[in-house]
Each structure stands twice: as C-alpha cells, then as structure tokens.
C-alpha cells in the first residue's frame, strides 16, 4: 500500500513574508492541510498561511485545549494524529502548518512523535520567533564563542538562575503570566537594563518595550532577550 507523506512546514513568526519559498509552494499545492487551533478561535498558523491556501483543500483542524494538565492536549494530538493517519493511509500527502520552526518548541513535534515511525516525513524549517525578535529589536544574539541559551519562563527560579549563570546571552520564552517573577529575577541579577521585551514580533500589532514597561501578565506571544554585554571584538578594527 502506498501511503502519503507527512510534511511539517515552518511558517515563521507571523508575517507571511517571512515564510520560506518552499513552505509557500508546499502550502499552495496541498490538497490536505492540518493545523492546531485553540478551541473556538481562528488558528494562528492558518492565519499566517492563509494567502497560500488553495480553495477546496481539505483542512484538518486540531483543537488543542490550553489547560495546565497535559492530558487533554495529549488526547487532542492523539485524535489529530488519527485523522492525519486516515488521509496518509489513502495515499494523500498532509501538510501540517506550524508557527515558527516545527522542531523549535513547535506543535508539529507532537504529531511527529505519533506518526514518524509509520509514515514518510519531511520537515521544512522556518524562521523562529527568537531570530525574528532579535532582528526586530536589533539585538545581536551571539558572536564568536558566546553561549546563547533559550529559557522557558515556566521553569522555577533556581533552574532559570542556573541557566542564566552559564550563558552570555539568552531568550526567555513563554513569558505570559510569569512576567512579574522573571522581571524581579532579572532586576535582582542586575540585568534589567540589558533586557528587551517584544510581543507579537513581525505582526502589525508588534510592540517593543523596556522590561520596566512590559505588561504583567504578558500576552502568550511575547519574549525577553537579554545580553550580558557586547563582545569587544565586534568593535575592534583588524
Ligand atoms: C510554543 S513556542 C513556539 C515557538 C515557535 N515554534 C518558534 O519557532 O518560534 C511559543 C512561544 O514562542 C514565542 N513566540 C512565538 N511567536 C512569537 C512572536 N511572534 N513574538 C514574540 N514571541 C513569540 C513566545 O515566547 C511564545 O510563548
């Protein structure tokens, strides 16, 4: 039996102009698309890709409840993977839309984990929200031998401190309701003035602020970039 291919496609951080040419081509040619959505809302991934979606393509919407417990979301991915598998078993390729990059905290990983052993898979990388935020904030991330860290805000303070201690520069993702705690921690570490906050990077509603001005709670699509210092070699003339 010839089965279809599962194709995870990175869409970039929000501005459709930041999608790769390959992503746009695959989406335009897709007869079956799948994407996550919060129950009762329009999928952000679909919004980013909308200009490329062909009329008549079959869309599999995977509604992911935003609960603290992992169970309901896992059940939703089980259901979504099952519906995708039905299309793959009919020999149809399925393009899965994923905001940013599929393998960088991407929702696609939950489907990949469920389907990769059974079906042929392709993954198309996308511009991550970290790279996009750095560009928008004109915040260089790492040079020469700098160590750059990605830190999820839901980690507890001792874990975050540990990671900050071993990095020259870092991004704090998933800030949301943790903003106040993270701000206090960065102030305590003397890094507040070296921090930049951005929300909805590259979208028309994008907002950039100092850490002091950042809203608490912050929206889901927000992050903080911090650099402990600029490498002096960057300014040295050879
Ligand atoms: C589950 S991760 C998804 C990351 C995504 N796959 C990527 O490659 O960037 C969600 C987190 O990414 C960050 N994020 C995603 N898009 C963003 C944007 N447009 N502006 C700022 N932060 C963003 C936020 O910190 C958000 O809480």
Short mmCIF file of N, CA and C in Angstrom, two decimals, residues 3-9 26 30-35 58-60 62 80-81 83-97 108 111 115 119-122:
data_model
loop_
_atom_site.label_atom_id
_atom_site.label_comp_id
_atom_site.label_asym_id
_atom_site.label_seq_id
_atom_site.Cartn_x
_atom_site.Cartn_y
_atom_site.Cartn_z
N UNK A 3 1.45 4.90 0.94
CA UNK A 3 0.85 5.90 1.84
C UNK A 3 1.38 7.28 1.48
N UNK A 4 0.68 8.30 1.99
CA UNK A 4 1.10 9.68 1.74
C UNK A 4 2.26 10.07 2.65
N UNK A 5 2.76 11.30 2.39
CA UNK A 5 3.88 11.81 3.17
C UNK A 5 3.38 12.87 4.15
N UNK A 6 3.94 12.81 5.37
CA UNK A 6 3.63 13.83 6.37
C UNK A 6 4.67 14.94 6.22
N UNK A 7 4.19 16.18 6.01
CA UNK A 7 5.14 17.29 5.78
C UNK A 7 4.89 18.39 6.81
N UNK A 8 5.83 18.54 7.72
CA UNK A 8 5.73 19.60 8.73
C UNK A 8 6.37 20.86 8.16
N UNK A 9 5.60 21.94 8.11
CA UNK A 9 6.06 23.15 7.45
C UNK A 9 6.14 24.32 8.44
N UNK A 26 4.66 24.47 -0.96
CA UNK A 26 4.01 23.26 -0.45
C UNK A 26 2.57 23.54 0.00
N UNK A 30 -1.01 21.95 -1.56
CA UNK A 30 -1.53 20.91 -0.66
C UNK A 30 -3.01 20.65 -0.88
N UNK A 31 -3.38 19.36 -0.96
CA UNK A 31 -4.82 19.05 -1.02
C UNK A 31 -5.34 18.73 0.38
N UNK A 32 -4.41 18.38 1.31
CA UNK A 32 -4.83 18.18 2.71
C UNK A 32 -3.88 18.96 3.62
N UNK A 33 -4.48 19.80 4.46
CA UNK A 33 -3.72 20.60 5.42
C UNK A 33 -4.17 20.25 6.83
N UNK A 34 -3.26 20.34 7.78
CA UNK A 34 -3.65 20.16 9.18
C UNK A 34 -2.98 21.26 9.98
N UNK A 35 -3.65 21.72 11.03
CA UNK A 35 -3.07 22.77 11.86
C UNK A 35 -3.75 22.82 13.22
N UNK A 58 -8.63 20.19 1.72
CA UNK A 58 -9.29 19.63 2.91
C UNK A 58 -8.49 20.06 4.14
N UNK A 59 -9.16 20.61 5.16
CA UNK A 59 -8.44 21.12 6.33
C UNK A 59 -8.79 20.32 7.58
N UNK A 60 -7.76 19.81 8.23
CA UNK A 60 -7.94 19.07 9.48
C UNK A 60 -7.57 20.02 10.61
N UNK A 62 -6.99 20.78 14.42
CA UNK A 62 -6.72 20.05 15.67
C UNK A 62 -6.90 21.03 16.82
N UNK A 80 -5.96 14.16 16.51
CA UNK A 80 -5.46 14.81 15.30
C UNK A 80 -4.57 13.87 14.50
N UNK A 81 -3.68 13.16 15.19
CA UNK A 81 -2.78 12.22 14.51
C UNK A 81 -3.59 11.13 13.82
N UNK A 83 -6.64 11.40 12.59
CA UNK A 83 -7.29 11.95 11.38
C UNK A 83 -6.27 12.13 10.25
N UNK A 84 -5.06 12.56 10.63
CA UNK A 84 -4.00 12.71 9.62
C UNK A 84 -3.63 11.33 9.05
N UNK A 85 -3.54 10.33 9.94
CA UNK A 85 -3.18 8.97 9.50
C UNK A 85 -4.21 8.45 8.50
N UNK A 86 -5.49 8.78 8.71
CA UNK A 86 -6.53 8.32 7.76
C UNK A 86 -6.24 8.85 6.35
N UNK A 87 -5.85 10.14 6.27
CA UNK A 87 -5.54 10.72 4.95
C UNK A 87 -4.27 10.10 4.38
N UNK A 88 -3.26 9.90 5.23
CA UNK A 88 -1.99 9.30 4.76
C UNK A 88 -2.23 7.88 4.24
N UNK A 89 -3.11 7.16 4.92
CA UNK A 89 -3.41 5.78 4.51
C UNK A 89 -4.11 5.73 3.16
N UNK A 90 -4.77 6.84 2.81
CA UNK A 90 -5.42 6.89 1.48
C UNK A 90 -4.43 7.34 0.40
N UNK A 91 -3.17 7.50 0.80
CA UNK A 91 -2.13 7.88 -0.17
C UNK A 91 -2.02 9.37 -0.37
N UNK A 92 -2.68 10.17 0.51
CA UNK A 92 -2.65 11.62 0.32
C UNK A 92 -1.57 12.24 1.21
N UNK A 93 -0.78 13.16 0.66
CA UNK A 93 0.20 13.87 1.47
C UNK A 93 -0.53 14.85 2.38
N UNK A 94 -0.01 15.06 3.59
CA UNK A 94 -0.64 16.01 4.51
C UNK A 94 0.40 17.06 4.93
N UNK A 95 0.08 18.32 4.66
CA UNK A 95 0.96 19.43 5.05
C UNK A 95 0.48 19.96 6.40
N UNK A 96 1.35 19.88 7.40
CA UNK A 96 1.00 20.35 8.74
C UNK A 96 1.63 21.73 8.96
N UNK A 97 0.77 22.70 9.26
CA UNK A 97 1.25 24.08 9.44
C UNK A 97 1.74 24.26 10.87
N UNK A 108 4.15 20.79 15.91
CA UNK A 108 4.33 19.67 14.98
C UNK A 108 5.01 18.48 15.66
N UNK A 111 2.82 15.64 16.72
CA UNK A 111 2.33 14.79 15.64
C UNK A 111 3.45 13.93 15.09
N UNK A 115 3.56 9.87 14.53
CA UNK A 115 3.40 9.34 13.17
C UNK A 115 4.71 8.99 12.46
N UNK A 119 5.16 6.58 8.83
CA UNK A 119 5.00 7.24 7.53
C UNK A 119 6.28 7.97 7.15
N UNK A 120 6.41 8.20 5.85
CA UNK A 120 7.49 9.01 5.31
C UNK A 120 7.26 10.46 5.78
N UNK A 121 8.33 11.14 6.21
CA UNK A 121 8.17 12.50 6.77
C UNK A 121 9.17 13.47 6.14
N UNK A 122 8.74 14.69 5.93
CA UNK A 122 9.62 15.80 5.53
C UNK A 122 9.37 16.95 6.50
#
